[in-house]
JSON list of C-alpha atoms and ligand atoms in Angstrom, two decimals:
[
{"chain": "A", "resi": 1, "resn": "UNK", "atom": "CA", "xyz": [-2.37, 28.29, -12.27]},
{"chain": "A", "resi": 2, "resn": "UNK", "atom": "CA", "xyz": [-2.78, 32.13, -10.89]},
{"chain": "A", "resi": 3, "resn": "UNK", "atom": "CA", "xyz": [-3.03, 32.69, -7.06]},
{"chain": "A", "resi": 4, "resn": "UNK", "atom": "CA", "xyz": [-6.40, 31.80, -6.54]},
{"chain": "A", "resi": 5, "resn": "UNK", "atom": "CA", "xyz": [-6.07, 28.37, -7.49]},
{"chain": "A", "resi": 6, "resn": "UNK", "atom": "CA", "xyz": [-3.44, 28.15, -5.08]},
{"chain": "A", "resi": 7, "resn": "UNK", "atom": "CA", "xyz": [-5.38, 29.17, -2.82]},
{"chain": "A", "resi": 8, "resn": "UNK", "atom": "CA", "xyz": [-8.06, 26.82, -3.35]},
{"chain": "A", "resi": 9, "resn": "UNK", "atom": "CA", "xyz": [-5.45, 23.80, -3.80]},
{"chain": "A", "resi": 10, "resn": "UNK", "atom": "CA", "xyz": [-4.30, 24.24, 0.11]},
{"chain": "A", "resi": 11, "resn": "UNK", "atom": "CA", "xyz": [-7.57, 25.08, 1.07]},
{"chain": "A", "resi": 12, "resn": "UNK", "atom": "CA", "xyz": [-8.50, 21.56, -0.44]},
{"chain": "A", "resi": 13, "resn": "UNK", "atom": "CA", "xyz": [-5.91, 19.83, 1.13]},
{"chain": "A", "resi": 14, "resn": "UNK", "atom": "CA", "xyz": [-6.32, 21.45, 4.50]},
{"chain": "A", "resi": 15, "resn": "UNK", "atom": "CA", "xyz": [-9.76, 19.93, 3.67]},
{"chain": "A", "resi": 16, "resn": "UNK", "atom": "CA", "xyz": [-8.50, 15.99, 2.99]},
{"chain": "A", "resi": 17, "resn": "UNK", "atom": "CA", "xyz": [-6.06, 16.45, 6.17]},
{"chain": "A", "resi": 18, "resn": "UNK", "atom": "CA", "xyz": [-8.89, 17.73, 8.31]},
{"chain": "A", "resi": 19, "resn": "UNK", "atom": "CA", "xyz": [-10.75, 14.03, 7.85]},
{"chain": "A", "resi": 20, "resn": "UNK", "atom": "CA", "xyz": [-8.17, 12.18, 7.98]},
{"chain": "A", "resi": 21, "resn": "UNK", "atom": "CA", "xyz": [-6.15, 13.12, 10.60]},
{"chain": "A", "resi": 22, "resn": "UNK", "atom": "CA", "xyz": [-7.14, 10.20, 12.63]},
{"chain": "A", "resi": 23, "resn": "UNK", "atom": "CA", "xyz": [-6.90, 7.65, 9.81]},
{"chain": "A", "resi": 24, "resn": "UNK", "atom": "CA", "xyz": [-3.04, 9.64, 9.23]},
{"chain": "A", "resi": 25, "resn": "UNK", "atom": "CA", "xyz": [-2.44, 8.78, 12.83]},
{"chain": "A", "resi": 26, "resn": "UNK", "atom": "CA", "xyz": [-3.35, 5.57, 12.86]},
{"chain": "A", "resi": 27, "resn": "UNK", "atom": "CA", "xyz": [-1.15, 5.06, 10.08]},
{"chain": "A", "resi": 28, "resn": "UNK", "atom": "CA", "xyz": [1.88, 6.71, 12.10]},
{"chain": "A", "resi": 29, "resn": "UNK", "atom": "CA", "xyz": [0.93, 5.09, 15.59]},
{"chain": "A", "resi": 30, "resn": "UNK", "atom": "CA", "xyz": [2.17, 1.30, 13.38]},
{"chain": "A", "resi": 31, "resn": "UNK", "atom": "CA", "xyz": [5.85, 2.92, 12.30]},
{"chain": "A", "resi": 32, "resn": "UNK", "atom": "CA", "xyz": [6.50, 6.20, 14.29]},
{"chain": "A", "resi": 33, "resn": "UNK", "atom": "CA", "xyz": [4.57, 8.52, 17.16]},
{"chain": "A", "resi": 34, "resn": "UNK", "atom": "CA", "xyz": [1.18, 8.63, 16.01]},
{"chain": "A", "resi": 35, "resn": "UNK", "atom": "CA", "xyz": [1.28, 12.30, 15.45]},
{"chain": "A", "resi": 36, "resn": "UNK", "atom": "CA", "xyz": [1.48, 13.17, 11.64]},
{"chain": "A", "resi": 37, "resn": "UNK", "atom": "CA", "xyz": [-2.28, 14.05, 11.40]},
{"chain": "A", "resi": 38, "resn": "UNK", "atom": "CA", "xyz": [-2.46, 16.00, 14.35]},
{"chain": "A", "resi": 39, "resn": "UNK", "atom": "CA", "xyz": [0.83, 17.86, 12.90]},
{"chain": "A", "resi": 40, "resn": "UNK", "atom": "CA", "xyz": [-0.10, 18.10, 9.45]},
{"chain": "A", "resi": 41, "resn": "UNK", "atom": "CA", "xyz": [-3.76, 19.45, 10.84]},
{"chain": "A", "resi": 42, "resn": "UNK", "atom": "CA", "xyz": [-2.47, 21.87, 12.75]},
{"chain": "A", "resi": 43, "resn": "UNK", "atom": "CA", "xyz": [-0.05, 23.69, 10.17]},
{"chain": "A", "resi": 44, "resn": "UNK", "atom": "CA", "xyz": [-2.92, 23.35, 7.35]},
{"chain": "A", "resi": 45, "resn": "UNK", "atom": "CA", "xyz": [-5.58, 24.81, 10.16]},
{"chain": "A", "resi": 46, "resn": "UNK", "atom": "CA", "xyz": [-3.30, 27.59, 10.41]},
{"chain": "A", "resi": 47, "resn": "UNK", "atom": "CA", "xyz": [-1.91, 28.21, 6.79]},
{"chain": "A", "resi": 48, "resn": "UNK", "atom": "CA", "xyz": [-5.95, 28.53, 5.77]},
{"chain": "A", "resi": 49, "resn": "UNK", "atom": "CA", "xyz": [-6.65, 31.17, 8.48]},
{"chain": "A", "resi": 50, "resn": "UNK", "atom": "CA", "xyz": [-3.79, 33.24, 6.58]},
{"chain": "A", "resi": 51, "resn": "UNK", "atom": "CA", "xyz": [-5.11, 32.31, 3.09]},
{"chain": "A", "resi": 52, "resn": "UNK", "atom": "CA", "xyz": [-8.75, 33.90, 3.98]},
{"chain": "A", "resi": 53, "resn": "UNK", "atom": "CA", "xyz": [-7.32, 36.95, 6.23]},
{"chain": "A", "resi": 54, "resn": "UNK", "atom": "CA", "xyz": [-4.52, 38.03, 3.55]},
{"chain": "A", "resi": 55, "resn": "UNK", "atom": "CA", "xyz": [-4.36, 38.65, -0.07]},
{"chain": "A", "resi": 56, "resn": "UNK", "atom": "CA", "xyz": [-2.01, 37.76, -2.13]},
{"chain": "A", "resi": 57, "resn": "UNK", "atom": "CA", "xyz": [-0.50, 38.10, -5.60]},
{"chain": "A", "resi": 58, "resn": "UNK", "atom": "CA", "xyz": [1.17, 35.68, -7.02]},
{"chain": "A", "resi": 59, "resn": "UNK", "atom": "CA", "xyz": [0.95, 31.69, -6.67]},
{"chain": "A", "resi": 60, "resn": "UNK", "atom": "CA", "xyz": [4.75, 32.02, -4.93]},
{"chain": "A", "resi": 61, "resn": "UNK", "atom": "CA", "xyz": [3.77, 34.60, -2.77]},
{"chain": "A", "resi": 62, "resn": "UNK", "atom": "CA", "xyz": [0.68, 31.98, -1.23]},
{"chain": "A", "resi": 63, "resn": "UNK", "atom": "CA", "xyz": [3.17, 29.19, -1.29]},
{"chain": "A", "resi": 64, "resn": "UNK", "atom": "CA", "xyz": [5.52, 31.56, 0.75]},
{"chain": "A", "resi": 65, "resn": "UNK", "atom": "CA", "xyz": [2.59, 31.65, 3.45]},
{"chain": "A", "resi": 66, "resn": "UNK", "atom": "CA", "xyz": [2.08, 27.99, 3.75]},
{"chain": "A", "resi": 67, "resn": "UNK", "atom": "CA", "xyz": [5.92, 27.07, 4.15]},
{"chain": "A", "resi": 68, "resn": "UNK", "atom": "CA", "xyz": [5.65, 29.82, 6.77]},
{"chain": "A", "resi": 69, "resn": "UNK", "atom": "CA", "xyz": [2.70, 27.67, 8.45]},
{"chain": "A", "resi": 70, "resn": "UNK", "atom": "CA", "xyz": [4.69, 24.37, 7.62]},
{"chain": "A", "resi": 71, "resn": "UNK", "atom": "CA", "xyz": [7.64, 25.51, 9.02]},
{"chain": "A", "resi": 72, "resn": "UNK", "atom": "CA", "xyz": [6.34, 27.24, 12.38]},
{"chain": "A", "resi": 73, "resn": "UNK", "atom": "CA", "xyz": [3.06, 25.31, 13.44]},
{"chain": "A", "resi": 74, "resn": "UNK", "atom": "CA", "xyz": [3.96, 21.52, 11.89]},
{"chain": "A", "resi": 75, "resn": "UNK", "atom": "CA", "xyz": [6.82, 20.19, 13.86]},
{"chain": "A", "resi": 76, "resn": "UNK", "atom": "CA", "xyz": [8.85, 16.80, 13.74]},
{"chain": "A", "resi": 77, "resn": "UNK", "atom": "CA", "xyz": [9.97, 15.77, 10.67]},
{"chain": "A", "resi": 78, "resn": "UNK", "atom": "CA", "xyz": [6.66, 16.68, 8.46]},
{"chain": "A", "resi": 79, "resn": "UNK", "atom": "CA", "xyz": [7.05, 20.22, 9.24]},
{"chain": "A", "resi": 80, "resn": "UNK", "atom": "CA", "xyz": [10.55, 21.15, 7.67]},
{"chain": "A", "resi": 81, "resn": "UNK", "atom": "CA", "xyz": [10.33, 18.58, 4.54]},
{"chain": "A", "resi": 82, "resn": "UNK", "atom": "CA", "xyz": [6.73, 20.33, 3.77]},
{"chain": "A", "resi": 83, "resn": "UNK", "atom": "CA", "xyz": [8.15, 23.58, 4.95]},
{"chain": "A", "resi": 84, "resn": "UNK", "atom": "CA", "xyz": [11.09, 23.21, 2.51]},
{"chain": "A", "resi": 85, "resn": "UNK", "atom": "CA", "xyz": [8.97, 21.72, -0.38]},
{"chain": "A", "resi": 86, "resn": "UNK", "atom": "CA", "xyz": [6.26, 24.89, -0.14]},
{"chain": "A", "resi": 87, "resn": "UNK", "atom": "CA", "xyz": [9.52, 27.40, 0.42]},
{"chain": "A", "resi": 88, "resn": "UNK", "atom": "CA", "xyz": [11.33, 25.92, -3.14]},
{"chain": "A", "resi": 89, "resn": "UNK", "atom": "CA", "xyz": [8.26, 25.66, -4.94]},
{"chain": "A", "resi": 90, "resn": "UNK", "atom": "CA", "xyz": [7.52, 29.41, -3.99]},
{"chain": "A", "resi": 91, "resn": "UNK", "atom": "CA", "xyz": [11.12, 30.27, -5.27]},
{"chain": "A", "resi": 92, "resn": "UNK", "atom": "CA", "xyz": [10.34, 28.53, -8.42]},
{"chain": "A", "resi": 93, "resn": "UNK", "atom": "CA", "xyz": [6.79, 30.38, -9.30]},
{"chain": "A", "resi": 94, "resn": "UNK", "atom": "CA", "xyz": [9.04, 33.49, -8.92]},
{"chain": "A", "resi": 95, "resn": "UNK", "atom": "CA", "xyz": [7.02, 37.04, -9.55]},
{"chain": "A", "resi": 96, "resn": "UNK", "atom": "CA", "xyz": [4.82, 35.05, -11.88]},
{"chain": "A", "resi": 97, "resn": "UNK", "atom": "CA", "xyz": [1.15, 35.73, -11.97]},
{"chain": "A", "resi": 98, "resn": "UNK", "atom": "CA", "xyz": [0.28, 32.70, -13.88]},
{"chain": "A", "resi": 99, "resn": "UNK", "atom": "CA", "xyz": [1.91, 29.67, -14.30]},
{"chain": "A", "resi": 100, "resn": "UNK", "atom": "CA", "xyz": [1.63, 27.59, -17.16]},
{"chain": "A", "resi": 101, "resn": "UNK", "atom": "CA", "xyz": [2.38, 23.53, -17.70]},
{"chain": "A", "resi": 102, "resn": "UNK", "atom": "CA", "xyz": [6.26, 24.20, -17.63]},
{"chain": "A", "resi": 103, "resn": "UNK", "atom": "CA", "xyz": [6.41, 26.08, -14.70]},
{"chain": "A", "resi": 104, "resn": "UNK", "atom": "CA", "xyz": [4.30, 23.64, -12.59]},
{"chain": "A", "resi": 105, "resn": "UNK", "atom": "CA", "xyz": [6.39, 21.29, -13.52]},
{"chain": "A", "resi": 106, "resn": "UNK", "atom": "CA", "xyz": [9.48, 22.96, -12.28]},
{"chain": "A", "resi": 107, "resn": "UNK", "atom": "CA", "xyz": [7.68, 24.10, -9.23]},
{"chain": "A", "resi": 108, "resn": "UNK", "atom": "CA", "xyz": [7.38, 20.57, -8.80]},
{"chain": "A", "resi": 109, "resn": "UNK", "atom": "CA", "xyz": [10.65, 19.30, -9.10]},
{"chain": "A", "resi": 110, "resn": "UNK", "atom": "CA", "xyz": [11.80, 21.99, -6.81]},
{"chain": "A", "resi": 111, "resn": "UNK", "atom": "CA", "xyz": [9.58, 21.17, -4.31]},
{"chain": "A", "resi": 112, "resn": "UNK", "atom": "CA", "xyz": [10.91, 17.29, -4.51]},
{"chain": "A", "resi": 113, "resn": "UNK", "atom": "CA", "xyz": [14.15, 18.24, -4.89]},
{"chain": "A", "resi": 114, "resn": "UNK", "atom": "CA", "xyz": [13.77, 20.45, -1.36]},
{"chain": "A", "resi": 115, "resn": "UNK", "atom": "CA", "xyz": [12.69, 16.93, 0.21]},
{"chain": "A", "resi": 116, "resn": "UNK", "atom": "CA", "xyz": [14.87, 15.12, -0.98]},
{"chain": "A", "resi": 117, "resn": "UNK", "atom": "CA", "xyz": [17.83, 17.57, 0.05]},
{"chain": "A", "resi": 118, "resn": "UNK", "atom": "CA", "xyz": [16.31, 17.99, 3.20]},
{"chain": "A", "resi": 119, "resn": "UNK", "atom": "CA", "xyz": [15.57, 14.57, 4.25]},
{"chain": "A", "resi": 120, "resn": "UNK", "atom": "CA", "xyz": [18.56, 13.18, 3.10]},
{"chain": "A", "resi": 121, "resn": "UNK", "atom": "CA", "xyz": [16.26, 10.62, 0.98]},
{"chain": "A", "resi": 122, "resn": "UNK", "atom": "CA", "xyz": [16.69, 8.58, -1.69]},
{"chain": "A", "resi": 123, "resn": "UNK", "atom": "CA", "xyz": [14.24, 6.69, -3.99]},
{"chain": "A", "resi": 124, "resn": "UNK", "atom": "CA", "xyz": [12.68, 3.14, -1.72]},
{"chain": "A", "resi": 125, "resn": "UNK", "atom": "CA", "xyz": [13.47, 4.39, 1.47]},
{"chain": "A", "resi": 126, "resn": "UNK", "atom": "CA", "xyz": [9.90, 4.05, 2.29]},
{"chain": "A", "resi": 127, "resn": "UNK", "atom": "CA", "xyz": [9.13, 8.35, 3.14]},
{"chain": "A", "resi": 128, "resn": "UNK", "atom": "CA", "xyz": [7.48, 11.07, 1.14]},
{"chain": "A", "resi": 129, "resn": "UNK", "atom": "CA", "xyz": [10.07, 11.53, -1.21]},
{"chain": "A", "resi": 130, "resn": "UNK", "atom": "CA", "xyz": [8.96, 8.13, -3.06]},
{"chain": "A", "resi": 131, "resn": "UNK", "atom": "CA", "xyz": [5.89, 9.91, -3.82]},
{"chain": "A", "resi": 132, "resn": "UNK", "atom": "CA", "xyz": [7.62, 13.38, -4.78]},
{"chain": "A", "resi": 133, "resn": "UNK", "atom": "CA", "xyz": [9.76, 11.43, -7.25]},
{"chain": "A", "resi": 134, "resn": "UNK", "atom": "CA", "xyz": [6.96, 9.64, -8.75]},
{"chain": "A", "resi": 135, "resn": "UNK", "atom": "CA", "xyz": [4.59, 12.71, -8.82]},
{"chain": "A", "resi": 136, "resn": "UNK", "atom": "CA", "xyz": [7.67, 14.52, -10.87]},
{"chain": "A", "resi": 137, "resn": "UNK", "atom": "CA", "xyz": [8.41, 11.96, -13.05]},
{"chain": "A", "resi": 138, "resn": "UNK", "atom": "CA", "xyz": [4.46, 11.59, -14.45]},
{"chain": "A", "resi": 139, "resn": "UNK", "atom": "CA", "xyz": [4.01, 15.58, -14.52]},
{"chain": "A", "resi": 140, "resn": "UNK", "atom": "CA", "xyz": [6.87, 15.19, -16.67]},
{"chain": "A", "resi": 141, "resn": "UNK", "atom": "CA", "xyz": [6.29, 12.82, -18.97]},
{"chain": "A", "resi": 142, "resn": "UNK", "atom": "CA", "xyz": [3.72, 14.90, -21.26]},
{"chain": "A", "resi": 143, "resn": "UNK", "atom": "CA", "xyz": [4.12, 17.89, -22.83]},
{"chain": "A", "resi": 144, "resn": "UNK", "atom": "CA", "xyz": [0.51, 18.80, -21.28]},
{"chain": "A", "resi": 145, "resn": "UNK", "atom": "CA", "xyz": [0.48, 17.75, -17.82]},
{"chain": "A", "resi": 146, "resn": "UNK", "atom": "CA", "xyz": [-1.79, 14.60, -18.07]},
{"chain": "A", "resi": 147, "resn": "UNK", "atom": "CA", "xyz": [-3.12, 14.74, -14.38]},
{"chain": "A", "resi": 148, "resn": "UNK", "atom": "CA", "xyz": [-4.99, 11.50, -14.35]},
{"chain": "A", "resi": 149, "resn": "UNK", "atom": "CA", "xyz": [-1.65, 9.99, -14.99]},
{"chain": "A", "resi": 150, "resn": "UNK", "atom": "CA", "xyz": [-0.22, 11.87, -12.31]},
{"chain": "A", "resi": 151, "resn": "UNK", "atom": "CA", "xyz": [-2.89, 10.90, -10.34]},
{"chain": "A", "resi": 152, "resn": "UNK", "atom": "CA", "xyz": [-2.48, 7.08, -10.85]},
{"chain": "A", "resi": 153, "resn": "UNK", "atom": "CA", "xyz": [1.47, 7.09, -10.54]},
{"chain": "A", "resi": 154, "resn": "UNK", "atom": "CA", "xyz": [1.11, 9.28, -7.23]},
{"chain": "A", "resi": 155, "resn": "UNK", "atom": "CA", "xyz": [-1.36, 6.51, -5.68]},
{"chain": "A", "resi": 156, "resn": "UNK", "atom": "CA", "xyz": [0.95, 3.38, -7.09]},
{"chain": "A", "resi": 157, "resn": "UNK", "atom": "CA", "xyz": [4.23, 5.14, -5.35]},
{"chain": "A", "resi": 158, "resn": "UNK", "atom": "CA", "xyz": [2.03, 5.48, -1.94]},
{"chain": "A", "resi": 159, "resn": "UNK", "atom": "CA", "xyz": [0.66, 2.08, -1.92]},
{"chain": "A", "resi": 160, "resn": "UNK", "atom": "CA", "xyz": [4.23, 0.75, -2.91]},
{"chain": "A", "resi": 161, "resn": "UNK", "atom": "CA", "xyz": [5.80, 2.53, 0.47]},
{"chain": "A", "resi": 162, "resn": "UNK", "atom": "CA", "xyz": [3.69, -0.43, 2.15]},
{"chain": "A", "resi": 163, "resn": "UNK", "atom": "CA", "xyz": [6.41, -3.26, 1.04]},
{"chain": "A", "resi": 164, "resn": "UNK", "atom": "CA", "xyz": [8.93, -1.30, 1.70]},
{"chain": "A", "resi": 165, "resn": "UNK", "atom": "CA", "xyz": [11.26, -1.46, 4.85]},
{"chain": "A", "resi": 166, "resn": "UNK", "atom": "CA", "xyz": [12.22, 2.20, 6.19]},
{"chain": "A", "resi": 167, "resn": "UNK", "atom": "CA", "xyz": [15.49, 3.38, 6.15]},
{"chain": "A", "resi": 168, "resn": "UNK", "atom": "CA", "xyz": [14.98, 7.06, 7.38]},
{"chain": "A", "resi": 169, "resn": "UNK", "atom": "CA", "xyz": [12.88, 8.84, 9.97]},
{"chain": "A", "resi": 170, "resn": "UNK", "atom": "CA", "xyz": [10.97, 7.24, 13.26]},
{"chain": "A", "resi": 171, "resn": "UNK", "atom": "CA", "xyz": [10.23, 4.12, 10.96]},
{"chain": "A", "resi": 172, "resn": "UNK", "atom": "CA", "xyz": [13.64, 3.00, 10.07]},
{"chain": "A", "resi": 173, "resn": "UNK", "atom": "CA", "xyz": [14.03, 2.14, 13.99]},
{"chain": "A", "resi": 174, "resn": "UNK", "atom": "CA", "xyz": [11.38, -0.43, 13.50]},
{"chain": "A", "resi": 175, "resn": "UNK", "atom": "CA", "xyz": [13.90, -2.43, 10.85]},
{"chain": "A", "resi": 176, "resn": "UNK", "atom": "CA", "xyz": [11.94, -4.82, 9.25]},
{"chain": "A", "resi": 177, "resn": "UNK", "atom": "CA", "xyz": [8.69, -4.37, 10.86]},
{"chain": "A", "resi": 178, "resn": "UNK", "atom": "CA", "xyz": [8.46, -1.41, 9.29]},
{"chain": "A", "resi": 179, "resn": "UNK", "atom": "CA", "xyz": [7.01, -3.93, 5.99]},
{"chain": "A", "resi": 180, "resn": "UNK", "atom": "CA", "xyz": [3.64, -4.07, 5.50]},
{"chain": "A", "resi": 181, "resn": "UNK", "atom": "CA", "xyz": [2.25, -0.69, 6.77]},
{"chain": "A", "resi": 182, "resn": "UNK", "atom": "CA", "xyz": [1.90, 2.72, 4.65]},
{"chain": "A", "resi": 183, "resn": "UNK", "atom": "CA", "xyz": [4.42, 5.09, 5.16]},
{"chain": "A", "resi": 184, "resn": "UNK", "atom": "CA", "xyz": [1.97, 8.33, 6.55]},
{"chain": "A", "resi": 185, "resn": "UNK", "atom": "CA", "xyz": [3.93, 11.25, 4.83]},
{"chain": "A", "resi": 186, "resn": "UNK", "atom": "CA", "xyz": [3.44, 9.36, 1.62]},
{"chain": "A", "resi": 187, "resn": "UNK", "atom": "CA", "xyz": [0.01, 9.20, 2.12]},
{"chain": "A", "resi": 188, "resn": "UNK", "atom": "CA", "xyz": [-0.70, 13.06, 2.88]},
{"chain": "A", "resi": 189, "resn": "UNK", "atom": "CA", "xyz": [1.83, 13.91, 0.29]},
{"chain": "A", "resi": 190, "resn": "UNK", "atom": "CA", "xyz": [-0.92, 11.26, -2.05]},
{"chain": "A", "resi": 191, "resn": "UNK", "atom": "CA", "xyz": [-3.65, 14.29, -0.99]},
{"chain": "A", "resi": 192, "resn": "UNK", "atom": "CA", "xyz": [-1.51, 16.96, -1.68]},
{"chain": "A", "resi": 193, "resn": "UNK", "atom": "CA", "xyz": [-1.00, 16.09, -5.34]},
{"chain": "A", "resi": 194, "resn": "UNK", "atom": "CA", "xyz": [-4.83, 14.71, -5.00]},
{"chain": "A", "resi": 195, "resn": "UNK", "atom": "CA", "xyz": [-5.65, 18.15, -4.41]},
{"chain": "A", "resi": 196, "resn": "UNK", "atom": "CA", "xyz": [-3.80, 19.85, -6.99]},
{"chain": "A", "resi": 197, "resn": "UNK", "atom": "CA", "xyz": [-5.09, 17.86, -9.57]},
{"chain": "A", "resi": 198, "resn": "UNK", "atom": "CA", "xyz": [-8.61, 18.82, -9.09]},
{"chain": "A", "resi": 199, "resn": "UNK", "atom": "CA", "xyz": [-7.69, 22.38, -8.91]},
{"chain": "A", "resi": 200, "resn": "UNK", "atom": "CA", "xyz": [-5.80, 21.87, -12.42]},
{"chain": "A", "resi": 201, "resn": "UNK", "atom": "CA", "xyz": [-7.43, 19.30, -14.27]},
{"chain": "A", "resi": 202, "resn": "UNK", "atom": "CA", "xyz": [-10.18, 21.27, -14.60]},
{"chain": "A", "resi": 203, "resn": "UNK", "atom": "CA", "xyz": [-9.23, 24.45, -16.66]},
{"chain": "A", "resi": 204, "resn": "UNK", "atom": "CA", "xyz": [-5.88, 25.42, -18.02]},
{"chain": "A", "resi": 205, "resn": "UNK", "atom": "CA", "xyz": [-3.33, 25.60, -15.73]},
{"chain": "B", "resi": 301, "resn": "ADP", "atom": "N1", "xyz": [14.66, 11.79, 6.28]},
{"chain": "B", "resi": 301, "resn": "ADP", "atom": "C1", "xyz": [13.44, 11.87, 5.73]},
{"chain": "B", "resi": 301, "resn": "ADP", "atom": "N2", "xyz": [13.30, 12.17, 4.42]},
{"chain": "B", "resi": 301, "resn": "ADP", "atom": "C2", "xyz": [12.08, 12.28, 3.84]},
{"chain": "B", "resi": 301, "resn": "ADP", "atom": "N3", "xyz": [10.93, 12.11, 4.52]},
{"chain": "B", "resi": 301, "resn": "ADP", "atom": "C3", "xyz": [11.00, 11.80, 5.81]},
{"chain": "B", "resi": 301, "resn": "ADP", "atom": "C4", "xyz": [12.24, 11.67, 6.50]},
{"chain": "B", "resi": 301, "resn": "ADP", "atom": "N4", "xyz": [11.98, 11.38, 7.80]},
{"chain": "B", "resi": 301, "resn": "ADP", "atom": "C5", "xyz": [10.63, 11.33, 7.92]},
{"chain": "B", "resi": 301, "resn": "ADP", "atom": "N5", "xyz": [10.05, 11.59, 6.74]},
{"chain": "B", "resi": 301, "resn": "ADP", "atom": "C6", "xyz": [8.61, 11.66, 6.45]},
{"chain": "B", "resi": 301, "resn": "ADP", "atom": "O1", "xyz": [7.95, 12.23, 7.56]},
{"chain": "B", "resi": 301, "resn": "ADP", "atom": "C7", "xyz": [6.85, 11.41, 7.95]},
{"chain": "B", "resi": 301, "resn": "ADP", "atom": "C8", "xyz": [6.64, 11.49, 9.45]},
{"chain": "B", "resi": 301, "resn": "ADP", "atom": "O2", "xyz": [6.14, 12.75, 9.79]},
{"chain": "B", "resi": 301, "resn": "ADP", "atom": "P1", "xyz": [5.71, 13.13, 11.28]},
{"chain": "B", "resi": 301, "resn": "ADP", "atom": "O3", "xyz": [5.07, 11.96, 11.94]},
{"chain": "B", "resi": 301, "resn": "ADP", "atom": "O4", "xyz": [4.90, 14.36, 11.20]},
{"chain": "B", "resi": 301, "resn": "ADP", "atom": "O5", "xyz": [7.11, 13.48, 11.97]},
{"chain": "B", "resi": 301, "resn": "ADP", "atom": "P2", "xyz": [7.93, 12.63, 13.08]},
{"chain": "B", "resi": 301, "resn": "ADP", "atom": "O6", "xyz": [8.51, 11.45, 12.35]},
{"chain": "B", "resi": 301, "resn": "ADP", "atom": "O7", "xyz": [8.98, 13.58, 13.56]},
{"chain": "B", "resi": 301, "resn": "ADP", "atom": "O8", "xyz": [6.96, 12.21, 14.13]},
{"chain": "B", "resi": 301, "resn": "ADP", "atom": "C9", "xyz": [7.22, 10.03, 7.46]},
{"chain": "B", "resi": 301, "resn": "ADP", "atom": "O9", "xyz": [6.07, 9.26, 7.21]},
{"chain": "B", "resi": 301, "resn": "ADP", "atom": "C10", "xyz": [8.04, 10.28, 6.21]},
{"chain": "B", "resi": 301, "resn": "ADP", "atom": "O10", "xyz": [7.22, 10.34, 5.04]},
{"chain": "B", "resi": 302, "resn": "MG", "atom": "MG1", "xyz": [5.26, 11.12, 13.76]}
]
């Protein structure tokens, strides 16, 4: 992974959140405020206009940008958790130009590891960390990141935030309603990984 195809990973997920942001709402008007698309939209409309005006070196240094984006156009509870994820992950990359298997995979668990610290969260507390976790486990579990695996275990731990009841953020007022309805920062986190998988799978990483 060099800096373009981080690049071309937000730009692709700025891409996913731009048509979904009313589905994303809809899925945060039945547990919170109905405003994760529009927030997540916003940050990612941003972070692309600084991906196309600046260059940049390294994949940390365009992961720098974005938590930049995250942190100062996003707001609510998205904004920091994503702004903390892209800011850890950038540490991780360090000065490296290219990343290899290993290193995604630590840039991974650094970014979960920022949400999880963050948020407070633990595993089946129906947020985005259930889908960080998951995400790091399956990068993990081959030597060569297998990302159609990652793929399939980031879409199971999504889906399974529907059953769950929410225990932190806007949702865990709703108690038990909460059950039966997605958890939205799951689902964006889903395109996130989405996104970096196609920019990966592809070639070596
Ligand atoms: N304490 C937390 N730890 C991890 N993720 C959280 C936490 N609180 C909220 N979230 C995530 O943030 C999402 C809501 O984001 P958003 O709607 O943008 O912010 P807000 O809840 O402030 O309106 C939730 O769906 C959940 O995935
Ligand atoms: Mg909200």
């Amino acid at each position: 992974m060099n800096q373009q195809d981080a690049v071309n990973w937000i730009l692709s997920f700025q891409k996913k959140i731009e048509s979904s942001k009313e589905y994303l709402t809809d899925l945060d008007q039945a547990v919170g405020d109905g405003d994760h698309g529009i927030n997540m939209n916003r940050g990612l409309q941003h972070a692309a206009g600084v991906l196309h005006e600046k260059t940049f070196e390294t994949p940390g240094d365009v992961l720098k940008a974005v938590s930049t984006a995250f942190i100062s156009k996003v707001g609510g509870a998205s904004g920091p958790l994503y702004g903390s994820a892209m800011l850890k992950a950038s540490g991780s990359c360090g000065g490296k130009e290219t990343l290899e298997d290993e290193d995604v995979k630590a840039m991974l668990r650094a970014a979960a590891d920022a949400v999880q610290a963050r948020g407070r969260a633990e595993r089946g507390e129906k947020t985005m960390y259930d889908v960080w976790e998951a995400v790091v486990r399956a990068a993990e579990e081959k030597e060569d990141i297998d990302w159609q695996h990652v793929r399939m275990k980031t879409a199971e731990a999504a889906d399974a935030t529907k059953e769950m009841q929410a225990k932190k953020g806007r949702a865990a007022y709703l108690g038990a309603r909460s059950i039966g309805h997605l958890d939205p920062g799951s689902v964006s986190t889903r395109m996130l990984i989405e996104s970096l998988a196609e920019v990966l799978e592809s070639g070596d990483s």
